[in-house]
XYZ file of C-alpha atoms in Angstrom:
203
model
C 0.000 0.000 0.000
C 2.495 2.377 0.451
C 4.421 1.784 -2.539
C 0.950 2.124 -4.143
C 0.233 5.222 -2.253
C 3.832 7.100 -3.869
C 4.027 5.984 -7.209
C 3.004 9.342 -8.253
C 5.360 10.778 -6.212
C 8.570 8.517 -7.291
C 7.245 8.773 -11.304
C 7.205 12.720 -10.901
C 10.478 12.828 -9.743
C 13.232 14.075 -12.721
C 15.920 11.948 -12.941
C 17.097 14.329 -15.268
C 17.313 17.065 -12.281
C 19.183 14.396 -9.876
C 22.350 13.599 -9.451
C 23.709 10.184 -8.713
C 23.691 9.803 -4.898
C 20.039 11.157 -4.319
C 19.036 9.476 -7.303
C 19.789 5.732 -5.549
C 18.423 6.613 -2.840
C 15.533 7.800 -4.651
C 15.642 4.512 -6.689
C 15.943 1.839 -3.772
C 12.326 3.608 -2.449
C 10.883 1.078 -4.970
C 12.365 -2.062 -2.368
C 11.335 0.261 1.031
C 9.480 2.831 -0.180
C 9.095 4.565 3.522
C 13.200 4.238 4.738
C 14.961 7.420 4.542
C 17.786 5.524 2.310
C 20.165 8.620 2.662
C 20.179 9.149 5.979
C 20.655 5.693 6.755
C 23.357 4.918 4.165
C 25.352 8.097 3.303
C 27.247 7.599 6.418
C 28.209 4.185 5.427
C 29.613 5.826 2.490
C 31.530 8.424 4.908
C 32.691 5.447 6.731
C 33.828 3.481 3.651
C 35.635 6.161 2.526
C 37.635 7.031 5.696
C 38.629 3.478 5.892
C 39.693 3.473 2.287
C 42.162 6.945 2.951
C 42.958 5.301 5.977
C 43.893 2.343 3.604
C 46.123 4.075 1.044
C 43.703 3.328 -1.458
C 45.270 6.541 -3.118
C 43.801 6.363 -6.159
C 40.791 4.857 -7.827
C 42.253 1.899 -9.129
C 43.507 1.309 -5.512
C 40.144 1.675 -4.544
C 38.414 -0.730 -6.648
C 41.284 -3.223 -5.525
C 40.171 -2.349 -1.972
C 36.394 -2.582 -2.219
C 36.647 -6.103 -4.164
C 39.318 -7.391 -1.402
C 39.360 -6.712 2.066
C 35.557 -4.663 1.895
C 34.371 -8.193 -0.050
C 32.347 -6.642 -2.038
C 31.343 -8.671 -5.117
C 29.402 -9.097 -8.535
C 26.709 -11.827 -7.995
C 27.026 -14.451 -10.451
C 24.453 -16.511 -8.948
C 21.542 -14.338 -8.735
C 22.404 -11.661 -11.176
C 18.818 -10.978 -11.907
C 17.578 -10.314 -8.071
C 16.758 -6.874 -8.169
C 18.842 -6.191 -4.475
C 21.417 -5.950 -7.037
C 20.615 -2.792 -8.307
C 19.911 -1.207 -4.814
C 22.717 0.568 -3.292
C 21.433 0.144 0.340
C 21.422 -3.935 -0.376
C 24.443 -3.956 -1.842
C 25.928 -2.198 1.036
C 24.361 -4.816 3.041
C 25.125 -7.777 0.845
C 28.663 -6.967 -0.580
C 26.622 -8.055 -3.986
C 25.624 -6.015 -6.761
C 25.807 -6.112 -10.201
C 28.174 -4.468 -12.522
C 26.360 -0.706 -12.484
C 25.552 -0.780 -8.519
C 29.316 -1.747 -7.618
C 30.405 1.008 -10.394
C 28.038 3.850 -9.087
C 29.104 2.784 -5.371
C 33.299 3.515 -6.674
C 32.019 6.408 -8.259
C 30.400 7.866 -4.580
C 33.505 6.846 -2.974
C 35.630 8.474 -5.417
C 33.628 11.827 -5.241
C 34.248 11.581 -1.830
C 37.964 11.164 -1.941
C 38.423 13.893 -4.321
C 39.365 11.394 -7.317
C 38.699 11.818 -10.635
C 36.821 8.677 -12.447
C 34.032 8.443 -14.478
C 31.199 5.742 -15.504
C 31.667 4.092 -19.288
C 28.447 2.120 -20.046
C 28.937 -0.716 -22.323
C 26.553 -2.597 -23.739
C 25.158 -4.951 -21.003
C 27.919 -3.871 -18.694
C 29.352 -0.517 -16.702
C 32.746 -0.179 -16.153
C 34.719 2.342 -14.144
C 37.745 4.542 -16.112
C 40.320 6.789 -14.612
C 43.723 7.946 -15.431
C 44.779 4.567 -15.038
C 42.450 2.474 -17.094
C 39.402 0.652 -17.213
C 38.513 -1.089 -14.118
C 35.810 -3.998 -13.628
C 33.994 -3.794 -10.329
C 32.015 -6.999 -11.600
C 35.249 -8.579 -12.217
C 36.767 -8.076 -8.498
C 37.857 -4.425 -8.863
C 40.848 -5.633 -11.539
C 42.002 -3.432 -14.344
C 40.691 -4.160 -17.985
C 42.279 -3.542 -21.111
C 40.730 -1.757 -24.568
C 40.911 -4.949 -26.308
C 38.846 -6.498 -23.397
C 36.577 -3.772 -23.712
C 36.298 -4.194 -28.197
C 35.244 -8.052 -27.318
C 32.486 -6.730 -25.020
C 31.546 -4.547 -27.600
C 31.699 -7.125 -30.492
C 29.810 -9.781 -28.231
C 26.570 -6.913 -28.237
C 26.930 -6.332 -32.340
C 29.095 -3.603 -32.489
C 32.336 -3.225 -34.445
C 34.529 -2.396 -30.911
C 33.735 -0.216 -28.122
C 34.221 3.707 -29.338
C 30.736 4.282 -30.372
C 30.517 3.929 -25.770
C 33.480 5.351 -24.614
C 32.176 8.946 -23.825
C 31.799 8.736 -20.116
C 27.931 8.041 -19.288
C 26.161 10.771 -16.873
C 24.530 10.009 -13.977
C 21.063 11.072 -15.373
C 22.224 8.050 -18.209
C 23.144 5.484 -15.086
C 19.957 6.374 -13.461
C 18.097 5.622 -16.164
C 19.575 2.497 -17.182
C 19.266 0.955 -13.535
C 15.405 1.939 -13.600
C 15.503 0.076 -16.449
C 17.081 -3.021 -15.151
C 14.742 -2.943 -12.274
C 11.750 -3.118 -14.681
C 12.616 -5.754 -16.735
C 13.648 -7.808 -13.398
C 9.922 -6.563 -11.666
C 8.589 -8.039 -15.099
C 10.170 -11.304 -15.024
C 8.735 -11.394 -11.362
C 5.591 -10.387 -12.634
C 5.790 -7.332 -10.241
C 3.467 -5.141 -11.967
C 3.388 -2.146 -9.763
C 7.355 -1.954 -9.399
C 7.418 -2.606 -12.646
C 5.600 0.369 -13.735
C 6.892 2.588 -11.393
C 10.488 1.951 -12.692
C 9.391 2.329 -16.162
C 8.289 5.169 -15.226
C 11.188 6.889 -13.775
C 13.645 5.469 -16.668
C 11.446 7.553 -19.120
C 11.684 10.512 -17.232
């Protein structure tokens, strides 16, 4: 009922207006639509990233290292599909996300360290960059090559990954995790998350 009761709310909201760490917290309303996600999560992020300085996790390909080590966080291979996946607060919980969660959750940390790194959406599958490379959160936070990158690329139908390199926005990662969550609410024949989501990824 009280998803029910703020659809309207959540579909009205403009992705387009939000940036990536309201946004999530916006988005993970459609698992607990009454929890005040930020309040109760941004400090894990504070705390994650103090550990990480207090780390030397220096950089963000340090970082990624870092969060896929010691923190454990991980890509889940055996329930890729669960939509906790794309939910920052369960991923924080679980150590599991997929590919764009565990990207978007380097990307907060970054922002909070004061490090420069950027989202590249591939098809299928996000990636971090930096001045150092490509990394794969998915993957266990290891650096990926170009070449690695083409094969992606040429797996999805494309001639090799240029046409995706521009670095995606966080209205762009928004959208494509409300997207996720609707075709995983469909599969689950979840019709009122379902439609909520699709909602928000049009907006």
């Amino acid at each position: 009922l009280a998803l029910r009761h703020d659809a309207e709310a959540l579909v009205d909201t403009d992705l387009a207006c939000t940036t990536l760490e309201p946004g999530v917290w916006l988005l993970a309303r459609l698992h607990q639509p009454r929890r005040d996600h930020a309040a109760a999560c941004a400090p894990q992020l504070d705390d994650l990233a103090r550990r990480a300085r207090a780390a030397g996790a220096g950089d963000p390909g340090a970082l990624a290292a870092w969060l896929c080590g010691p923190c454990g966080f991980a890509g889940d291979r055996s329930a890729y599909d669960d939509p906790q996946n794309s939910f920052l607060p369960c991923v924080l919980e679980r150590r599991l996300g997929l590919p764009i969660a565990l990207t978007a959750l380097w990307l907060l940390l970054c922002r909070r360290l004061d490090l420069a790194a950027e989202a590249v959406a591939l098809p299928g599958h996000v990636v971090g960059r930096w001045a150092g490379g490509f990394t794969d959160l998915f993957a266990g936070g290891r650096t990926i090559s170009r070449d690695e990158l083409d094969l992606r690329a040429r797996l999805a139908g494309g001639r090799d990954a240029g046409p995706w390199l521009a670095a995606a926005s966080d209205h762009a990662l928004l959208r494509r995790m409300a997207r996720n969550l609707t075709l995983s609410y469909l599969r689950r024949q979840d019709a009122t998350r379902a439609s909520i989501a699709h909602g928000m990824a049009s907006g």
